[in-house]
Structure formats: C-alpha cells, structure tokens
Amino acid sequence: MLNFHRTKIFFTIVIVFSVFSLYVYSLQRMNRHVDNSRSHEVLEASALPPAFLKVAAGEFKGLMADYLLLKGVAFLGGRHETTERDINTIHTLFQQSLALDPYFLQTCYYIQAYLVWHGKNYEEDIELLKISKNHRTWDWLPAFFIGFDYHYFLRDNLKAATYLMEASKKPGASPFLANLAARLSQRGGQTEAAIAFLKSMRLQTKDDKVKEQFDKRIRALEGVKLLEKGIAQYKAKFNHHPQSLDDLVTSGILSGLPENPYKKPFVLEDDGGIEF
C-alpha cells in the first residue's frame, strides 16, 4: 500500500512537470510567433488631407483625433523596430490628430516625447508643436518644448530664447524659464535683449525670492555686457581678440573686471563668448 502511494505521487509529479514543460514550450512558441508577426507589421495612415478629415469626421472630430493618436501610440508600444517609413507615418497620424483636435495636450506630449527624438525632421515636428502652442494659448508647455528643440536639436539659441521667453510669460511657468531664456539670448549675442526681458519679468512678479533670482541674473548679464563692450574696444584697438579677460585690464580698457554675483569668475571662451 505504501509503495502504491509512492508510485502515485511519483506519477503525479511527472505529469505536473510534463504539463508545465509543455506550457513553457507553447508560451515560447507563441511569443516567437507574436514577435515575428509584429516585426512585419506595417503602420498605415490615410492619405486624406486634414481639411477633408474634418468634414468626414463631423461631430466626431474629437473621437477621430483620439483614434489616430492611439493608433500611432499603440504601434510605438509594440516590440518591433520602427523604420523611417513608420516615423513618417506616425508624423502623419499626429498631424491629422492635431488638425481634428488642436487642443488635445496628449498629442503634443507624444510629439515631444517620441517623434522629435526618433525622427530627423526636427523643423517639421516643431511645426506640429506650434499648432498646439497657437491653440493652447494659456499653456506654457508647447512653447517650452519648441524652445528646447531649437536649442538641443537645432543649436539655434536665439529662436530657443524667443520661445522660452514666450513660455515663461504663461500662467504657471517657473521663473527658471525666464532665466534660461535670458542665458540663451545672451549666448546668441543678444545680451541687452536678455537684460530688458528679465527686467520686464521682474516687474510682473510679487514674489521677493523670484525678484532676487532676477536681480542676480540681471547683475551677471550687466557684467557680461560690460565685458563684451571691452572686448569690442580691444579688438578695434589691437586688431585681434584678447587672450583673456585680464587683457582688458592690463590694456587700460577696463579699470577692473566686474564681480560675478554667482561667486565665480567670468570666463572668456574660445568662440569669444562670456561664460558666467
């Protein structure tokens, strides 16, 4: 009787192990099949122009906009690699979604979170973000995204500063944006514009701590402006760039270097700019 019981337990274990092994094998086969099918999945977008889509969608424009966005997002959630054709199709889907509902923030998010980083057509992607910016006039995020993209991807500090300045004036925007915009404006050769912008932003705030931040950045930029004028005078006098900011003092152009409110020295960079 004991041997029979042991034999029964043994066969039960064998059966359970066999069933489990078969389950694991089947699961692996199924996953390989899914991966293989997904790797050949092709994303499609309608060739209909946005104006026609508006007419076709009628009172369901919002629903259609959600569907087009989700279609692109669901494809991105797959485990396959996206091709250049896929990126272009996703761009079209997001463009159509914005045409149907330009106020939908999620579309703006996905354009910035995925499309700009994985595509190469930065200007075209920025144009999509501008649609959100022009309609969501109360929201600082679209202008911030555009400013970031101009700075990070296109290396255009002046355009970046323009959009960050616009973003900083929107409700709820951090004062940090104004300081960042001023820095990029200065890096783009527009120090006076940066100073004027910060002074105008300072007048609009009632927060003493924010005013202190603006005051410190304004003093730093005023120091930069003094050094820039000194460098211009040095070049006019000696027909070459100074090797260091100390040359402005030893040459008699400046009586001394301005104090940086950030407690570190101003630095003359290789491109002639001033770092602070």
Short mmCIF file of C-alpha atoms in Angstrom, two decimals:
data_model
loop_
_atom_site.label_atom_id
_atom_site.label_comp_id
_atom_site.label_asym_id
_atom_site.label_seq_id
_atom_site.Cartn_x
_atom_site.Cartn_y
_atom_site.Cartn_z
CA MET A 1 0.00 0.00 0.00
CA LEU A 2 2.85 2.36 0.83
CA ASN A 3 4.59 1.54 -2.47
CA PHE A 4 1.38 2.20 -4.37
CA HIS A 5 1.07 5.60 -2.66
CA ARG A 6 4.67 6.49 -3.54
CA THR A 7 4.14 5.40 -7.14
CA LYS A 8 1.03 7.55 -7.35
CA ILE A 9 2.94 10.59 -6.05
CA PHE A 10 5.79 9.91 -8.48
CA PHE A 11 3.47 9.75 -11.49
CA THR A 12 1.62 12.87 -10.32
CA ILE A 13 4.92 14.77 -10.18
CA VAL A 14 5.87 13.50 -13.64
CA ILE A 15 2.53 14.56 -15.08
CA VAL A 16 2.68 18.02 -13.48
CA PHE A 17 6.25 18.52 -14.68
CA SER A 18 5.30 17.40 -18.20
CA VAL A 19 2.29 19.69 -18.35
CA PHE A 20 4.35 22.62 -17.05
CA SER A 21 7.12 21.91 -19.60
CA LEU A 22 4.55 21.78 -22.38
CA TYR A 23 3.09 25.08 -21.15
CA VAL A 24 6.51 26.79 -21.16
CA TYR A 25 7.30 25.41 -24.63
CA SER A 26 3.94 26.57 -26.00
CA LEU A 27 4.36 30.01 -24.43
CA GLN A 28 7.79 30.41 -26.02
CA ARG A 29 6.47 29.36 -29.42
CA MET A 30 3.59 31.80 -29.11
CA ASN A 31 5.90 34.70 -28.12
CA ARG A 32 8.18 33.97 -31.08
CA HIS A 33 5.16 33.95 -33.35
CA VAL A 34 3.92 37.28 -31.94
CA ASP A 35 7.37 38.84 -32.23
CA ASN A 36 7.73 37.58 -35.79
CA SER A 37 4.32 38.89 -36.80
CA ARG A 38 4.94 42.23 -35.14
CA SER A 39 8.32 42.61 -36.81
CA HIS A 40 6.50 42.58 -40.15
CA GLU A 41 3.66 44.82 -39.01
CA VAL A 42 3.19 47.84 -41.25
CA LEU A 43 1.67 51.05 -39.96
CA GLU A 44 -0.67 52.84 -42.35
CA ALA A 45 -2.14 56.34 -42.37
CA SER A 46 -4.89 57.76 -44.53
CA ALA A 47 -3.74 59.97 -47.39
CA LEU A 48 -6.77 62.21 -46.92
CA PRO A 49 -5.88 65.86 -46.27
CA PRO A 50 -6.71 67.21 -42.78
CA ALA A 51 -9.42 69.52 -44.15
CA PHE A 52 -11.28 66.57 -45.66
CA LEU A 53 -10.90 64.57 -42.44
CA LYS A 54 -12.63 67.37 -40.52
CA VAL A 55 -15.60 67.19 -42.86
CA ALA A 56 -15.70 63.40 -42.81
CA ALA A 57 -15.49 63.21 -39.01
CA GLY A 58 -18.26 65.76 -38.48
CA GLU A 59 -19.29 65.99 -34.83
CA PHE A 60 -16.95 63.10 -34.02
CA LYS A 61 -13.75 65.07 -34.66
CA GLY A 62 -12.57 64.61 -31.07
CA LEU A 63 -13.18 60.87 -31.17
CA MET A 64 -11.39 60.54 -34.51
CA ALA A 65 -8.46 62.59 -33.19
CA ASP A 66 -8.16 60.22 -30.21
CA TYR A 67 -8.28 57.20 -32.50
CA LEU A 68 -5.49 58.49 -34.77
CA LEU A 69 -3.30 59.32 -31.77
CA LEU A 70 -3.91 55.93 -30.15
CA LYS A 71 -3.17 54.18 -33.45
CA GLY A 72 0.28 55.73 -33.54
CA VAL A 73 0.91 55.23 -29.82
CA ALA A 74 -0.22 51.57 -29.93
CA PHE A 75 2.24 50.92 -32.74
CA LEU A 76 5.02 52.52 -30.71
CA GLY A 77 4.14 50.20 -27.82
CA GLY A 78 4.96 47.12 -29.89
CA ARG A 79 8.25 45.26 -29.61
CA HIS A 80 9.26 45.73 -33.25
CA GLU A 81 11.82 48.20 -34.57
CA THR A 82 10.43 51.34 -36.19
CA THR A 83 11.63 52.25 -39.67
CA GLU A 84 11.92 55.67 -41.30
CA ARG A 85 8.66 54.92 -43.07
CA ASP A 86 6.99 54.19 -39.71
CA ILE A 87 8.25 57.51 -38.29
CA ASN A 88 6.84 59.40 -41.28
CA THR A 89 3.51 57.61 -40.88
CA ILE A 90 3.37 58.42 -37.17
CA HIS A 91 4.09 62.05 -38.06
CA THR A 92 1.11 61.98 -40.43
CA LEU A 93 -1.16 60.41 -37.80
CA PHE A 94 -0.21 63.02 -35.20
CA GLN A 95 -0.63 65.80 -37.77
CA GLN A 96 -4.13 64.56 -38.61
CA SER A 97 -4.98 64.21 -34.92
CA LEU A 98 -3.94 67.83 -34.28
CA ALA A 99 -5.94 69.02 -37.27
CA LEU A 100 -9.05 67.42 -35.78
CA ASP A 101 -8.37 68.47 -32.17
CA PRO A 102 -5.53 71.02 -31.80
CA TYR A 103 -6.30 71.46 -28.08
CA PHE A 104 -5.53 67.86 -27.09
CA LEU A 105 -2.40 68.02 -24.91
CA GLN A 106 -1.60 64.31 -25.19
CA THR A 107 -0.79 64.71 -28.88
CA CYS A 108 1.67 67.47 -28.02
CA TYR A 109 3.23 65.24 -25.36
CA TYR A 110 3.78 62.31 -27.73
CA ILE A 111 5.23 64.53 -30.44
CA GLN A 112 7.83 65.79 -27.96
CA ALA A 113 8.35 62.54 -26.07
CA TYR A 114 8.82 60.31 -29.12
CA LEU A 115 8.63 61.86 -32.56
CA VAL A 116 11.25 64.59 -32.10
CA TRP A 117 13.74 62.17 -30.51
CA HIS A 118 13.39 59.34 -33.04
CA GLY A 119 12.91 61.29 -36.26
CA LYS A 120 15.25 63.57 -38.16
CA ASN A 121 12.77 66.14 -39.46
CA TYR A 122 13.05 68.50 -36.50
CA GLU A 123 11.61 71.53 -38.28
CA GLU A 124 8.52 69.57 -39.34
CA ASP A 125 8.00 68.21 -35.84
CA ILE A 126 8.36 71.72 -34.40
CA GLU A 127 5.67 72.91 -36.80
CA LEU A 128 3.32 70.35 -35.23
CA LEU A 129 4.16 71.67 -31.77
CA LYS A 130 3.41 75.18 -32.97
CA ILE A 131 -0.15 74.06 -33.74
CA SER A 132 -0.58 73.15 -30.07
CA LYS A 133 1.09 76.38 -28.96
CA ASN A 134 -1.15 78.56 -31.14
CA HIS A 135 -4.33 76.94 -29.82
CA ARG A 136 -3.38 76.28 -26.19
CA THR A 137 -2.62 79.95 -25.61
CA TRP A 138 -2.81 79.57 -21.80
CA ASP A 139 -0.33 76.66 -21.65
CA TRP A 140 3.44 77.17 -21.29
CA LEU A 141 4.42 73.60 -22.21
CA PRO A 142 4.19 73.75 -26.05
CA ALA A 143 6.37 76.87 -26.26
CA PHE A 144 8.82 75.28 -23.79
CA PHE A 145 9.04 72.13 -25.94
CA ILE A 146 9.71 74.24 -29.04
CA GLY A 147 12.38 76.29 -27.26
CA PHE A 148 14.09 73.14 -26.02
CA ASP A 149 14.10 71.59 -29.50
CA TYR A 150 15.57 74.68 -31.12
CA HIS A 151 18.35 74.69 -28.52
CA TYR A 152 19.07 70.97 -28.22
CA PHE A 153 18.49 69.65 -31.73
CA LEU A 154 18.98 72.68 -33.99
CA ARG A 155 21.55 74.62 -31.90
CA ASP A 156 19.64 77.87 -32.50
CA ASN A 157 19.89 79.77 -29.23
CA LEU A 158 18.10 82.90 -30.43
CA LYS A 159 14.97 81.05 -31.55
CA ALA A 160 15.16 78.91 -28.42
CA ALA A 161 15.30 82.05 -26.28
CA THR A 162 12.32 83.54 -28.12
CA TYR A 163 10.06 80.59 -27.37
CA LEU A 164 11.31 80.15 -23.81
CA MET A 165 10.57 83.82 -23.18
CA GLU A 166 7.07 83.25 -24.51
CA ALA A 167 6.65 80.16 -22.32
CA SER A 168 7.88 81.97 -19.21
CA LYS A 169 5.07 84.53 -19.51
CA LYS A 170 2.33 81.89 -19.37
CA PRO A 171 0.43 81.10 -16.16
CA GLY A 172 2.12 78.50 -14.00
CA ALA A 173 5.51 78.71 -15.72
CA SER A 174 8.58 78.51 -13.49
CA PRO A 175 10.77 81.62 -13.13
CA PHE A 176 13.61 79.29 -14.11
CA LEU A 177 12.37 79.52 -17.71
CA ALA A 178 12.92 83.27 -17.77
CA ASN A 179 16.49 82.88 -16.52
CA LEU A 180 17.16 80.11 -19.03
CA ALA A 181 15.72 82.20 -21.86
CA ALA A 182 17.92 85.13 -20.86
CA ARG A 183 21.02 82.92 -20.81
CA LEU A 184 20.29 81.56 -24.29
CA SER A 185 19.60 85.07 -25.55
CA GLN A 186 22.98 86.16 -24.22
CA ARG A 187 24.66 83.13 -25.80
CA GLY A 188 23.06 84.15 -29.07
CA GLY A 189 24.62 87.61 -28.89
CA GLN A 190 21.55 89.42 -27.54
CA THR A 191 22.70 90.38 -24.05
CA GLU A 192 20.83 93.70 -23.98
CA ALA A 193 17.61 91.96 -25.01
CA ALA A 194 18.14 89.42 -22.23
CA ILE A 195 18.58 92.18 -19.64
CA ALA A 196 15.49 94.03 -20.84
CA PHE A 197 13.46 90.83 -20.78
CA LEU A 198 14.44 89.96 -17.21
CA LYS A 199 13.72 93.48 -16.02
CA SER A 200 10.23 93.27 -17.51
CA MET A 201 9.65 89.87 -15.89
CA ARG A 202 10.82 91.25 -12.55
CA LEU A 203 8.17 93.95 -12.67
CA GLN A 204 5.46 91.32 -13.13
CA THR A 205 6.25 89.24 -10.05
CA LYS A 206 5.38 89.93 -6.43
CA ASP A 207 7.48 87.09 -5.06
CA ASP A 208 10.56 88.50 -3.30
CA LYS A 209 12.58 85.34 -3.80
CA VAL A 210 11.85 85.37 -7.53
CA LYS A 211 12.85 89.03 -7.64
CA GLU A 212 16.16 88.11 -6.01
CA GLN A 213 16.77 85.48 -8.71
CA PHE A 214 16.05 88.00 -11.44
CA ASP A 215 18.23 90.65 -9.77
CA LYS A 216 21.19 88.28 -9.59
CA ARG A 217 20.85 87.25 -13.24
CA ILE A 218 20.46 90.90 -14.32
CA ARG A 219 23.65 91.88 -12.48
CA ALA A 220 25.51 88.99 -14.10
CA LEU A 221 24.30 89.96 -17.57
CA GLU A 222 25.20 93.60 -16.97
CA GLY A 223 28.72 92.40 -16.15
CA VAL A 224 28.72 90.35 -19.37
CA LYS A 225 27.62 93.39 -21.35
CA LEU A 226 30.45 95.47 -19.87
CA LEU A 227 32.95 92.79 -20.84
CA GLU A 228 31.51 92.48 -24.35
CA LYS A 229 31.94 96.22 -24.88
CA GLY A 230 35.50 95.97 -23.55
CA ILE A 231 36.30 93.12 -25.95
CA ALA A 232 34.93 95.14 -28.89
CA GLN A 233 37.12 98.10 -27.92
CA TYR A 234 40.15 95.83 -27.52
CA LYS A 235 39.64 94.35 -30.99
CA ALA A 236 39.25 97.81 -32.51
CA LYS A 237 42.46 98.98 -30.84
CA PHE A 238 44.74 95.94 -31.32
CA ASN A 239 43.10 94.18 -34.31
CA HIS A 240 42.90 90.83 -32.52
CA HIS A 241 40.95 89.14 -29.75
CA PRO A 242 42.19 89.34 -26.16
CA GLN A 243 43.77 86.14 -24.87
CA SER A 244 41.96 86.51 -21.55
CA LEU A 245 39.69 88.95 -19.79
CA ASP A 246 42.67 90.19 -17.80
CA ASP A 247 43.97 91.73 -21.06
CA LEU A 248 41.10 94.22 -20.85
CA VAL A 249 42.53 95.48 -17.56
CA THR A 250 46.24 95.42 -18.44
CA SER A 251 45.50 97.28 -21.68
CA GLY A 252 43.70 100.03 -19.75
CA ILE A 253 40.35 99.47 -21.47
CA LEU A 254 38.72 98.48 -18.16
CA SER A 255 39.77 99.60 -14.70
CA GLY A 256 38.81 96.21 -13.32
CA LEU A 257 36.73 93.13 -14.07
CA PRO A 258 33.10 93.18 -12.93
CA GLU A 259 32.08 91.00 -10.00
CA ASN A 260 30.03 87.95 -10.84
CA PRO A 261 27.08 87.66 -8.40
CA TYR A 262 27.32 83.86 -8.79
CA LYS A 263 30.65 83.99 -6.92
CA LYS A 264 32.82 82.68 -9.73
CA PRO A 265 34.93 84.50 -12.32
CA PHE A 266 33.67 85.38 -15.76
CA VAL A 267 35.41 83.25 -18.40
CA LEU A 268 36.37 84.21 -21.95
CA GLU A 269 35.57 81.20 -24.15
CA ASP A 270 37.33 80.16 -27.34
CA ASP A 271 34.47 81.47 -29.50
CA GLY A 272 34.68 84.90 -27.86
CA GLY A 273 31.61 84.41 -25.68
CA ILE A 274 31.44 85.07 -21.94
CA GLU A 275 30.59 82.25 -19.56
CA PHE A 276 29.35 83.06 -16.08
#
